[in-house]
């Protein structure tokens, strides 16, 4: 048997280049690098102008900081993208207690880092790239989060 040289069966980079959907071809720069570019032009200091969308209006219940401190070691890394089994089970347990609906935590729950991620995922999953030969139109509120436009 002839010994093959390393790379002899390598199909080349052309075979592994991903072809992304057209919708990815004109994505705007993500918000945080764009914001960094805008802010870098200005010297730090001066009065802070809060331009946030909103902030919690109420203090934590008194027991929350204690629970956080007791579990601080668990905050040393990122959680699993799909959410921990305990989180997904807690979510489905709450839904069952609240609405009387039984759900499978492994197949019926998607853990998110916020509503924007969920809205983006929903638009990407449910909106076809073309409908009747044209790009579909999606209505969204204005003002809106940038992620809606990207999705």
Coordinates of C-alpha atoms in Angstrom, one line a residue:
X1 CA 0.0 0.0 0.0
X2 CA 1.3 3.4 -0.9
X3 CA 1.5 5.8 2.0
X4 CA -0.4 9.0 1.3
X5 CA 1.3 12.3 1.9
X6 CA -0.2 14.7 4.4
X7 CA -2.7 16.8 2.6
X8 CA -3.0 14.6 -0.4
X9 CA -6.8 14.2 0.1
X10 CA -7.2 17.8 1.3
X11 CA -10.1 19.2 -0.8
X12 CA -8.8 22.8 -0.4
X13 CA -10.2 25.9 1.2
X14 CA -12.9 26.2 -1.4
X15 CA -14.6 23.1 0.0
X16 CA -14.9 24.4 3.5
X17 CA -15.7 28.1 2.9
X18 CA -19.2 28.8 4.3
X19 CA -21.7 30.4 2.0
X20 CA -23.6 32.8 4.3
X21 CA -27.1 33.9 3.4
X22 CA -27.3 37.2 1.5
X23 CA -28.8 38.9 4.5
X24 CA -25.4 38.7 6.2
X25 CA -23.7 40.6 3.4
X26 CA -24.7 44.1 4.5
X27 CA -24.8 43.8 8.3
X28 CA -24.1 47.1 10.1
X29 CA -21.2 47.3 12.5
X30 CA -22.3 46.0 15.9
X31 CA -23.4 48.7 18.4
X32 CA -20.6 48.5 20.9
X33 CA -17.6 48.9 18.6
X34 CA -19.4 51.7 16.9
X35 CA -20.1 53.4 20.2
X36 CA -16.4 52.9 21.2
X37 CA -15.4 54.7 18.0
X38 CA -17.7 57.6 18.7
X39 CA -16.5 57.9 22.3
X40 CA -12.8 57.6 21.6
X41 CA -12.9 61.1 20.0
X42 CA -13.8 62.7 23.3
X43 CA -11.6 63.2 26.3
X44 CA -12.9 61.5 29.4
X45 CA -14.4 63.6 32.2
X46 CA -17.1 66.1 32.6
X47 CA -20.7 65.6 33.7
X48 CA -22.2 62.2 33.0
X49 CA -25.2 62.3 30.8
X50 CA -27.2 59.1 31.2
X51 CA -28.6 58.0 27.9
X52 CA -29.8 54.6 28.8
X53 CA -33.1 53.0 27.8
X54 CA -34.0 52.4 31.3
X55 CA -32.9 51.1 34.7
X56 CA -34.5 49.1 37.5
X57 CA -36.7 51.4 39.6
X58 CA -36.6 49.5 42.9
X59 CA -34.0 48.2 45.3
X60 CA -33.2 44.5 45.5
X61 CA -35.0 42.7 48.3
X62 CA -32.7 42.6 51.3
X63 CA -32.0 38.9 50.9
X64 CA -30.7 39.1 47.3
X65 CA -27.2 40.4 48.1
X66 CA -26.7 37.7 50.7
X67 CA -27.7 35.0 48.2
X68 CA -25.3 36.5 45.6
X69 CA -22.4 36.5 48.1
X70 CA -23.1 32.9 49.2
X71 CA -23.0 31.8 45.5
X72 CA -20.2 34.1 44.3
X73 CA -18.0 31.2 43.2
X74 CA -20.6 30.2 40.6
X75 CA -20.1 33.6 38.8
X76 CA -16.5 32.9 37.7
X77 CA -17.4 31.8 34.2
X78 CA -20.0 32.1 31.5
X79 CA -23.1 29.9 31.9
X80 CA -23.8 27.3 29.2
X81 CA -25.4 28.9 26.1
X82 CA -28.4 26.7 26.4
X83 CA -28.9 27.5 30.1
X84 CA -28.2 25.1 32.9
X85 CA -30.5 22.1 33.4
X86 CA -31.5 23.6 36.7
X87 CA -32.5 26.9 35.1
X88 CA -34.5 25.3 32.4
X89 CA -36.2 23.0 34.9
X90 CA -37.0 26.0 37.1
X91 CA -38.5 27.8 34.1
X92 CA -40.7 24.9 33.1
X93 CA -41.7 24.3 36.7
X94 CA -42.8 28.0 37.0
X95 CA -44.8 27.7 33.7
X96 CA -46.5 24.6 35.0
X97 CA -47.4 26.2 38.4
X98 CA -48.5 29.4 36.8
X99 CA -50.4 28.2 33.7
X100 CA -50.9 24.5 34.2
X101 CA -48.8 23.6 31.1
X102 CA -46.3 20.8 31.3
X103 CA -43.2 21.4 29.2
X104 CA -39.9 19.5 28.6
X105 CA -37.0 21.6 29.8
X106 CA -34.6 20.1 27.3
X107 CA -36.7 20.8 24.2
X108 CA -39.3 23.5 25.0
X109 CA -37.1 26.2 26.7
X110 CA -34.5 28.5 25.2
X111 CA -32.4 30.5 27.7
X112 CA -31.6 34.0 26.5
X113 CA -29.3 36.8 27.5
X114 CA -32.2 39.2 27.0
X115 CA -35.3 39.9 24.9
X116 CA -33.3 41.3 22.1
X117 CA -31.5 38.0 21.6
X118 CA -34.8 36.2 21.5
X119 CA -36.4 38.6 19.0
X120 CA -33.3 38.4 16.8
X121 CA -33.4 34.5 16.9
X122 CA -37.1 34.5 16.2
X123 CA -36.7 36.8 13.2
X124 CA -33.8 34.8 11.8
X125 CA -35.6 31.5 12.3
X126 CA -39.1 32.4 11.1
X127 CA -38.5 35.0 8.3
X128 CA -37.6 33.6 4.9
X129 CA -34.9 35.3 2.9
X130 CA -37.3 35.5 0.0
X131 CA -41.1 35.3 -0.4
X132 CA -42.7 35.3 -3.8
X133 CA -39.4 36.2 -5.3
X134 CA -38.8 39.3 -3.2
X135 CA -37.3 40.2 0.2
X136 CA -40.1 40.1 2.8
X137 CA -41.1 43.1 4.7
X138 CA -41.2 43.1 8.5
X139 CA -42.9 45.8 10.5
X140 CA -41.2 46.8 13.8
X141 CA -41.7 49.7 16.2
X142 CA -39.6 52.9 15.9
X143 CA -37.4 53.6 17.9
X144 CA -36.1 50.1 17.9
X145 CA -33.1 48.1 19.1
X146 CA -30.5 47.8 16.4
X147 CA -30.7 44.0 16.6
X148 CA -34.3 44.1 15.1
X149 CA -32.9 45.7 11.9
X150 CA -30.1 43.1 11.7
X151 CA -32.6 40.2 12.0

